[in-house]
Short mmCIF file of C-alpha atoms in Angstrom, two decimals:
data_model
loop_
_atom_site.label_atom_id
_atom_site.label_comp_id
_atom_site.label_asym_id
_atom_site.label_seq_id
_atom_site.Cartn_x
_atom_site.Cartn_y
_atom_site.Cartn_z
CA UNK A 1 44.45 -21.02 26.01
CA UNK A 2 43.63 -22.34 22.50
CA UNK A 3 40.58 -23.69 23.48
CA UNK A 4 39.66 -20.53 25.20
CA UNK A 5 40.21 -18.26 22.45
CA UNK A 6 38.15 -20.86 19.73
CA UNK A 7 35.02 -21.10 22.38
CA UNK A 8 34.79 -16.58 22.67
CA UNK A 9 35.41 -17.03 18.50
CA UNK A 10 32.42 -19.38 18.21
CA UNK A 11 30.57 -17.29 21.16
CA UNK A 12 31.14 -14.17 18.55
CA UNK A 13 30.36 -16.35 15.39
CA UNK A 14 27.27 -17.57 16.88
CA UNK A 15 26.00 -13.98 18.18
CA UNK A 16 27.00 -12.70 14.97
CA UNK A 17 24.70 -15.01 12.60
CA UNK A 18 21.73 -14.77 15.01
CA UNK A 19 19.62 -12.07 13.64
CA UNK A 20 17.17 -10.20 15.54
CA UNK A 21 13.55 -11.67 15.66
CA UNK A 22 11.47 -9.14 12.77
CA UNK A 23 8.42 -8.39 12.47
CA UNK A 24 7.97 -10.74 9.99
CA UNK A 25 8.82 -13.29 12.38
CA UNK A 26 6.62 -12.32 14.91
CA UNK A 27 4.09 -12.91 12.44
CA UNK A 28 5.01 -15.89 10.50
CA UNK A 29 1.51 -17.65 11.91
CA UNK A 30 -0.66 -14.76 11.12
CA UNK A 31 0.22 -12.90 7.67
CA UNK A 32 3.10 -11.45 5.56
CA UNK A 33 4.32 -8.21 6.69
CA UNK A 34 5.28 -5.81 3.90
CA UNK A 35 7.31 -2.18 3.99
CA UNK A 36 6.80 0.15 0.48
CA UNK A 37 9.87 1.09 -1.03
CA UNK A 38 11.51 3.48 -3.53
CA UNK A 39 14.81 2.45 -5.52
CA UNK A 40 16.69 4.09 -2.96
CA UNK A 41 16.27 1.79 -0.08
CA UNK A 42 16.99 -1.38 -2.33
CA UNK A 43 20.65 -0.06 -2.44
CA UNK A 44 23.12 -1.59 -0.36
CA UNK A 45 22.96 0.47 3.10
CA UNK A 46 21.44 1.08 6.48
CA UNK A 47 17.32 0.87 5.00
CA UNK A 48 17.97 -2.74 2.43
CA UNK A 49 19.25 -4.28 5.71
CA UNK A 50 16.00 -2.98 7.81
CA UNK A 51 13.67 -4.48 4.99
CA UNK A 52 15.31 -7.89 5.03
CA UNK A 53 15.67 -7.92 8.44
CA UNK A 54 11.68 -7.06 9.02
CA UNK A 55 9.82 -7.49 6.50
CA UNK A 56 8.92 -10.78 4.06
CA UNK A 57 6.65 -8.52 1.32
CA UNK A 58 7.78 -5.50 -0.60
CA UNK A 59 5.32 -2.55 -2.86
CA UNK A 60 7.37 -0.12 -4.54
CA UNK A 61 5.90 3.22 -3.22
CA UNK A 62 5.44 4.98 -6.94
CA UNK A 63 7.94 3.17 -9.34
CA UNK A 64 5.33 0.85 -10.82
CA UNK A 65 2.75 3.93 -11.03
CA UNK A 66 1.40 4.38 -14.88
CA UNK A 67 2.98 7.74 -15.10
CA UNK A 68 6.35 6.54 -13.57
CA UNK A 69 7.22 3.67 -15.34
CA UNK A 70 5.09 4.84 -19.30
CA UNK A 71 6.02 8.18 -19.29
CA UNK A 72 5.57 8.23 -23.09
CA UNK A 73 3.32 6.35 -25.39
CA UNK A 74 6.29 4.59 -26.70
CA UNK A 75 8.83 4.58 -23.91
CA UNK A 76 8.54 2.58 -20.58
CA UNK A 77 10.96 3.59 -17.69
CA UNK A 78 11.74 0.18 -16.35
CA UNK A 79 15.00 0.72 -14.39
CA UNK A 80 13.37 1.86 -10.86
CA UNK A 81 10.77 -0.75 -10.90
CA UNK A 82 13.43 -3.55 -12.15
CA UNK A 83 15.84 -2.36 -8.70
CA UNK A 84 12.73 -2.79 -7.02
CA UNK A 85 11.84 -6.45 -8.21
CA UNK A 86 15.48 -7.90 -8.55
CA UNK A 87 15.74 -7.17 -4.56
CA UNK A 88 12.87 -8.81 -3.93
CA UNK A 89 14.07 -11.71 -6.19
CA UNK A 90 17.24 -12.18 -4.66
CA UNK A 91 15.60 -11.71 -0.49
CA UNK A 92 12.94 -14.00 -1.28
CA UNK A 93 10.95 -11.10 -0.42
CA UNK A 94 7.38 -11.36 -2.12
CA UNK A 95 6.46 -8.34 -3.80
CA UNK A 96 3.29 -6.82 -4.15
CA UNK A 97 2.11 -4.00 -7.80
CA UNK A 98 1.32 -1.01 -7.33
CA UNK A 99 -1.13 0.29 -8.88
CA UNK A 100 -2.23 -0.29 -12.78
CA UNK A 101 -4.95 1.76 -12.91
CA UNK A 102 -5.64 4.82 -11.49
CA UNK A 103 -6.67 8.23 -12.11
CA UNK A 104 -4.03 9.91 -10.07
CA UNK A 105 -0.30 10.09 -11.81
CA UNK A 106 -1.45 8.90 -14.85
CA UNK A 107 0.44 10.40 -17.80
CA UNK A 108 -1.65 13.18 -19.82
CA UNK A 109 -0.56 10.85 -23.51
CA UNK A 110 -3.19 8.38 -22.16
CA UNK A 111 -6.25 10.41 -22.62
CA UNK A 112 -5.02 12.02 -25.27
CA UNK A 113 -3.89 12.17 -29.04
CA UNK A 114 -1.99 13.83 -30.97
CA UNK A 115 -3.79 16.86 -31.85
CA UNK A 116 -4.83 17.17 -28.25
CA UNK A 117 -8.21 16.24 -28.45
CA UNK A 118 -9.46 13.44 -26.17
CA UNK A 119 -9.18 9.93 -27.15
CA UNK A 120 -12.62 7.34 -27.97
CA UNK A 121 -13.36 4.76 -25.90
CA UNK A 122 -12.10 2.20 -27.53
CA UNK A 123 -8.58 3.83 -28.27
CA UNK A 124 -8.41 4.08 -24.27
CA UNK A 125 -9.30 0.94 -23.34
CA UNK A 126 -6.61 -0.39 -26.28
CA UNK A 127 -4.10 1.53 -24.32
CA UNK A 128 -5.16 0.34 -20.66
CA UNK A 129 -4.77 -3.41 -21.90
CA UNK A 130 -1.41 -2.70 -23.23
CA UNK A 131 0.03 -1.13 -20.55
CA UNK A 132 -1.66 -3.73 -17.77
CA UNK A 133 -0.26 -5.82 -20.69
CA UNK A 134 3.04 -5.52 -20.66
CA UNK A 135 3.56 -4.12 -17.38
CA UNK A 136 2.63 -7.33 -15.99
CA UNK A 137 4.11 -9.47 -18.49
CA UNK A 138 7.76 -8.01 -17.78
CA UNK A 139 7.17 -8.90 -13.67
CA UNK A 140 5.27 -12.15 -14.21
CA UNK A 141 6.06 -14.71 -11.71
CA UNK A 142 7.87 -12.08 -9.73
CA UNK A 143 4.65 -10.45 -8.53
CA UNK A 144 2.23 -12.35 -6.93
CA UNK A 145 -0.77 -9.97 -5.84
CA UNK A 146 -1.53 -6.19 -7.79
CA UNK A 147 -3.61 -3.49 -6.79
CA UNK A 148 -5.42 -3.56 -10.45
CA UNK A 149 -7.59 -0.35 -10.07
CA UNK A 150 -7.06 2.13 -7.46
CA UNK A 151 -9.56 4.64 -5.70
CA UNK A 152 -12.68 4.59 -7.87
CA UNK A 153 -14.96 5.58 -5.47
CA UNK A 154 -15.24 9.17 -4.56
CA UNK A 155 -15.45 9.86 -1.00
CA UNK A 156 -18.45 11.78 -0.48
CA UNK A 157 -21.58 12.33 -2.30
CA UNK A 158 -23.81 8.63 -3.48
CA UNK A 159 -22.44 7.98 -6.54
CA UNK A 160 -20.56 4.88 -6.75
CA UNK A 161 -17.69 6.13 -9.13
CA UNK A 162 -15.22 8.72 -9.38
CA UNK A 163 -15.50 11.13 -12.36
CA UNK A 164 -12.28 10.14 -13.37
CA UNK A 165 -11.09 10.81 -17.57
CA UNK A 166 -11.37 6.78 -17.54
CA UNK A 167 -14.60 7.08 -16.12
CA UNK A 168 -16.11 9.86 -18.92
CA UNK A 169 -14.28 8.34 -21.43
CA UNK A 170 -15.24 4.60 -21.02
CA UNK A 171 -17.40 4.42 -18.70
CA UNK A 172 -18.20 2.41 -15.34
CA UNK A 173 -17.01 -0.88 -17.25
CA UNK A 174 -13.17 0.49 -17.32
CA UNK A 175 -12.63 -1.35 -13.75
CA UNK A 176 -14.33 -4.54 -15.03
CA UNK A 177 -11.95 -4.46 -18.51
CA UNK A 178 -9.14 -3.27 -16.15
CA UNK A 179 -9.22 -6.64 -13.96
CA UNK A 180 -10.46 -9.01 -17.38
CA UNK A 181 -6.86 -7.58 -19.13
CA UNK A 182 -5.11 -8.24 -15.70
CA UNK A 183 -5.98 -11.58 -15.55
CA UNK A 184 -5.40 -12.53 -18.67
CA UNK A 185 -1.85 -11.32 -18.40
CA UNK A 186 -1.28 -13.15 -15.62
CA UNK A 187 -3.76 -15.91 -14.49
CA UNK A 188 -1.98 -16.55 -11.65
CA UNK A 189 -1.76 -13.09 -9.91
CA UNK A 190 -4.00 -11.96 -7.38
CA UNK A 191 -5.78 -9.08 -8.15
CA UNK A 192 -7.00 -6.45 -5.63
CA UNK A 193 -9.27 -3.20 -5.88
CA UNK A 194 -7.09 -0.68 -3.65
CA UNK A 195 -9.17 2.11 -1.74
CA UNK A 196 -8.54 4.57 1.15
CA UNK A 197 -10.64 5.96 3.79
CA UNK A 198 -12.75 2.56 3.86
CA UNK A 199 -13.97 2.80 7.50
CA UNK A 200 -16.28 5.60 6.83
CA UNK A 201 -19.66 4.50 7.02
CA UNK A 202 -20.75 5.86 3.51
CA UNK A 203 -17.72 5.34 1.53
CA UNK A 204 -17.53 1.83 2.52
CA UNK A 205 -21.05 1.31 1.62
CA UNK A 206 -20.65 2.25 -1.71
CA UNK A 207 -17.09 0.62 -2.20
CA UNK A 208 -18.89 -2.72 -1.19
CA UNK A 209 -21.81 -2.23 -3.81
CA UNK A 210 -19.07 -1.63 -6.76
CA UNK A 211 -17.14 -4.56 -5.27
CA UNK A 212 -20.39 -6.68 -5.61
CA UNK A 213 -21.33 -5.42 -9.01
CA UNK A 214 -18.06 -6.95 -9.91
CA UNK A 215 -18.55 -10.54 -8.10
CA UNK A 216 -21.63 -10.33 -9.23
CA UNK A 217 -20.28 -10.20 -13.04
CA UNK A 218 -17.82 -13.20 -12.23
CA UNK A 219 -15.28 -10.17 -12.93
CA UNK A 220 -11.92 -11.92 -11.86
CA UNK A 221 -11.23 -10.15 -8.19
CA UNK A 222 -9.05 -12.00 -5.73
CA UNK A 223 -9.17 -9.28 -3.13
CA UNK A 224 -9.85 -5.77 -1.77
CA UNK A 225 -6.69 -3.01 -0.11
CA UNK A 226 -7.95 -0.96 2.70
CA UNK A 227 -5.26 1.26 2.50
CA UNK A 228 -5.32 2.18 6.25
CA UNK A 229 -4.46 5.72 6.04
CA UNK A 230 -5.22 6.00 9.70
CA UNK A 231 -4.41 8.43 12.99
CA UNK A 232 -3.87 8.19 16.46
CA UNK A 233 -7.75 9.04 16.85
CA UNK A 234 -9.08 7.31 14.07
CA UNK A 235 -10.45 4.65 13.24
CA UNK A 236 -12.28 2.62 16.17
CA UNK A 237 -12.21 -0.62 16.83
CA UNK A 238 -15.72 -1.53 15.84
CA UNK A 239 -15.10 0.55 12.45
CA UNK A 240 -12.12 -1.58 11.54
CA UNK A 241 -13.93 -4.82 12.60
CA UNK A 242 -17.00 -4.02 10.18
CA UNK A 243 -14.48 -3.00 7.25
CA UNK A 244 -13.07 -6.94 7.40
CA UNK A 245 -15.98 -8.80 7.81
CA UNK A 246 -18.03 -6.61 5.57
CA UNK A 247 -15.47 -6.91 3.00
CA UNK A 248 -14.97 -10.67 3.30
CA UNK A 249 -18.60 -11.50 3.20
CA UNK A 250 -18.30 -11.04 -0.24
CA UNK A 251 -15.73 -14.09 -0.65
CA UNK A 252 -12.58 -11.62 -0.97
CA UNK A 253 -9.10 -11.62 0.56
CA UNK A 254 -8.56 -8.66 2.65
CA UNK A 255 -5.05 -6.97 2.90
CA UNK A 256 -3.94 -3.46 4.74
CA UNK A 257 -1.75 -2.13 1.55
CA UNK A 258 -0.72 0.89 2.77
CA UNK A 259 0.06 1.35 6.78
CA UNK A 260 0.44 4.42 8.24
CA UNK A 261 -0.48 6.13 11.74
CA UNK A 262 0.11 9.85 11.34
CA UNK A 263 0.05 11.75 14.69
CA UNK A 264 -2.64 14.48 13.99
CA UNK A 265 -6.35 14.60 13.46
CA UNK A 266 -6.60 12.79 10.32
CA UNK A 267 -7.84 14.86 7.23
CA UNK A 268 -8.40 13.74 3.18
CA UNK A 269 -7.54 17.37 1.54
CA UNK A 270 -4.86 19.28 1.13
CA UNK A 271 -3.82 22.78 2.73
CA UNK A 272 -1.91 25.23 3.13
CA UNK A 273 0.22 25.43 6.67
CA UNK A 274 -1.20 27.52 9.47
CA UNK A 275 0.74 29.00 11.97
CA UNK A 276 -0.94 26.72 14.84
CA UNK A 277 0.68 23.46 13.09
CA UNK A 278 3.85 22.38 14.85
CA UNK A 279 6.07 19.17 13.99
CA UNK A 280 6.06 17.69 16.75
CA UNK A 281 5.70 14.23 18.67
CA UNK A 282 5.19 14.27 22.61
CA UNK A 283 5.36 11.63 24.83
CA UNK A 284 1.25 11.84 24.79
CA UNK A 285 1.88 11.17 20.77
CA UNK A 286 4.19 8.39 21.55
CA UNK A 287 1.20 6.39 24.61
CA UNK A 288 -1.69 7.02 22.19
CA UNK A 289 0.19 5.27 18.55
CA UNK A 290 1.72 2.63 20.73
CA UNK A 291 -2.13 2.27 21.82
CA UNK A 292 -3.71 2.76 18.76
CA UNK A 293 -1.24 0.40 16.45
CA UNK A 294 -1.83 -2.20 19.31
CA UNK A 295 -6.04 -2.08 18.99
CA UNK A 296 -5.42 -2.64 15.04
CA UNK A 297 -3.13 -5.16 14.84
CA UNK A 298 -5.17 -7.03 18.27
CA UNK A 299 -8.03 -6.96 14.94
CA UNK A 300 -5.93 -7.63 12.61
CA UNK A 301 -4.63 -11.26 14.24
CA UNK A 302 -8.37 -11.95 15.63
CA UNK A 303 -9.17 -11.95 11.46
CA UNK A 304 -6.25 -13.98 10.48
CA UNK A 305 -8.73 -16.11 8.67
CA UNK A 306 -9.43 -13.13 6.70
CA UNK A 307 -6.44 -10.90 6.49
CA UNK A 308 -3.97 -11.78 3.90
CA UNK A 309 -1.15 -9.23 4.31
CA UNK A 310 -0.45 -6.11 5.82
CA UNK A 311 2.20 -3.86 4.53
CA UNK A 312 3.30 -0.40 6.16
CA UNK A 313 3.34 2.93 3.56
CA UNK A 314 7.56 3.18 4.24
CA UNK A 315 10.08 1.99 6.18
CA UNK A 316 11.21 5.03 8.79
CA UNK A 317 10.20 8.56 10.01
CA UNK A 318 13.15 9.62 8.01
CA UNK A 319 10.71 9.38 5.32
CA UNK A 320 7.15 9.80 4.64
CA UNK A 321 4.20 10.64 2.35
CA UNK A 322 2.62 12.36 5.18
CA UNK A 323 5.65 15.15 5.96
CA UNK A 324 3.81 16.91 3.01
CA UNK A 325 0.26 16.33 3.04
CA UNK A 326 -2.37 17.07 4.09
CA UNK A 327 0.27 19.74 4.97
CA UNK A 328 3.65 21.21 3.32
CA UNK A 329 6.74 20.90 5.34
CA UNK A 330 5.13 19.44 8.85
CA UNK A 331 6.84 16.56 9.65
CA UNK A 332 4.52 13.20 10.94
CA UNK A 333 6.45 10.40 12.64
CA UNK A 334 3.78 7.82 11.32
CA UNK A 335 5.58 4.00 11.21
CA UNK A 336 7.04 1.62 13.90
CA UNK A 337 11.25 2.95 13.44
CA UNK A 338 12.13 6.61 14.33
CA UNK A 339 13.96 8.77 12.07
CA UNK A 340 17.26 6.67 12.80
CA UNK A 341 15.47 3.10 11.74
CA UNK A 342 15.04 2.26 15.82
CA UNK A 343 12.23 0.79 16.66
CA UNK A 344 9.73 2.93 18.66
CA UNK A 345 7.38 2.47 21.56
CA UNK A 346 4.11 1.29 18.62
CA UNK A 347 6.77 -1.04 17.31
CA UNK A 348 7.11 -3.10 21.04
CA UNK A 349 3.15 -2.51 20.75
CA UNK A 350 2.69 -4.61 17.72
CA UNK A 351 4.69 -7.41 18.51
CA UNK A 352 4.20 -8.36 22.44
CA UNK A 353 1.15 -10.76 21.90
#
């Protein structure tokens, strides 16, 4: 009877210890597979045990944002970002930053000064190198890739840069100072240029011709995002597949930074809710992302040579960016676990290979 009882304890012991296979597992051959996160799912609970249990890479989703974490000329908030990058430490989770320079959510002290008035060229690009400065100096050796500058390119029109207030102010050589300062901060970080919307034709023409400007300049660039803010209709196969080898014929590492597979027609601007937009997600929803996440990760293994990392834009349906935009209050169901951290029919669809 002993014996019996110590076998059905080692039975349970055994089953216990035996974790699910995760998607990072499923991929340990290919590329690291990364979740974004805010401090809130780095607390002990239901979402820390989904990222450790899936994922090997981490971005915080807005904690290491300029405007988040320098509020103030004189005041950094590190406390988010810190939760953020001791979880990581402890998980041996690699971690990803997010984003140093970028003309959204960047405090209004940096273009300013203190009469209002807007700052010279040289004052901004002081304060760009200290904040890439010591930004990366507090996470050195804890972060081993950054998106460095974020959406420069505008997405319609020729030009090749946004008319950002770094752009007036300094000029088209703020992304070029923007990567020099990075890498002299940390030599050993790789250092990405972070863009969205990168399978249109035009955009991605134009991202490619700034990228090369930069090469070009021996500019230190490691790699380029593709954000892949993408929808159950968009983008096609052939569109992905000329994104990654367009992108790596110029000698950089291509990741997918920001994962996400929203459930209506895609659109890039924001609006106001009609009455013809339902939340919703029918079983035709549910065939066509299974489908669709399967075509783009089917790419994303063929280019393993290529692709460096692809990381999903947060963890759940509970949660995303895309409940509010491009339209208030209609809720998307856009990543591989439902609302209850289950995995869905897209997750099954991403890792039987």
């Amino acid at each position: 009877m002993r014996k019996l009882i110590s076998c059905a304890l080692i039975t349970l012991s055994v089953a216990f210890v035996a974790p699910e296979k995760g998607l990072k597992d499923y991929y340990k051959n290919y590329f690291p597979i990364g979740v974004a996160v805010n401090p809130r799912m780095v607390q002990p609970g239901p979402d820390a045990e989904l990222i450790k249990a899936q994922f090997n890479s981490m971005t915080p989703e807005n904690a290491m944002k300029m405007g988040p974490i320098h509020p103030e000329e004189n005041r950094y908030n590190w406390k988010d970002a810190d939760a953020i990058a001791d979880f990581a430490q402890q998980n041996n989770i690699k971690l990803r930053g997010h984003t140093l320079c970028w003309h959204n959510q960047t405090p209004n002290w940096f273009f300013t000064d203190s009469t209002g008035k807007t700052v010279s060229r040289d004052v901004l690009l002081a304060r760009l190198k200290r904040h890439i400065t010591d930004v990366m100096g507090r996470y050195k050796g804890k972060i081993y890739a950054w998106d460095v500058v974020n959406e420069a390119v505008p997405d319609t029109g020729t030009a090749l840069y946004r008319k950002s207030k770094f752009y007036e102010i300094i000029g088209e050589d703020y992304i070029e100072k923007a990567f020099q300062y990075a890498h002299e901060a940390d030599p050993s970080a790789q250092l990405f240029y972070n863009d969205y919307n990168t399978e249109n034709a035009s955009k991605r023409e134009r991202i490619y011709q700034m990228l090369k400007k930069l090469k070009d300049k021996k500019v230190p660039i490691n790699g380029v995002g593709l954000q892949a803010h993408w929808s159950i209709y968009e983008p096609t196969k052939q569109e992905l597949e000329e994104s990654i080898t367009k992108f790596a014929s110029l000698g950089l590492k291509i990741q997918f930074t920001e994962v996400d597979m929203s459930v209506y027609p895609k659109e890039h601007e924001r609006r106001a809710r009609r009455d013809t937009d339902k939340s919703e997600f029918t079983p035709e929803m549910v065939d066509k992302q299974a489908a669709q996440y399967k075509m783009v990760f089917d790419v994303f293994r063929k280019h393993r040579d290529k692709v460096t990392g692809v990381t999903f834009w947060n963890l759940t349906d509970k949660y995303s960016w895309l409940d509010n935009f491009p339209v208030p209050d209609r809720k998307d169901y856009p990543l591989l676990f439902d609302q209850e951290g289950k995995p869905k029919k897209a997750y099954e669809s991403v890792v039987k290979f």
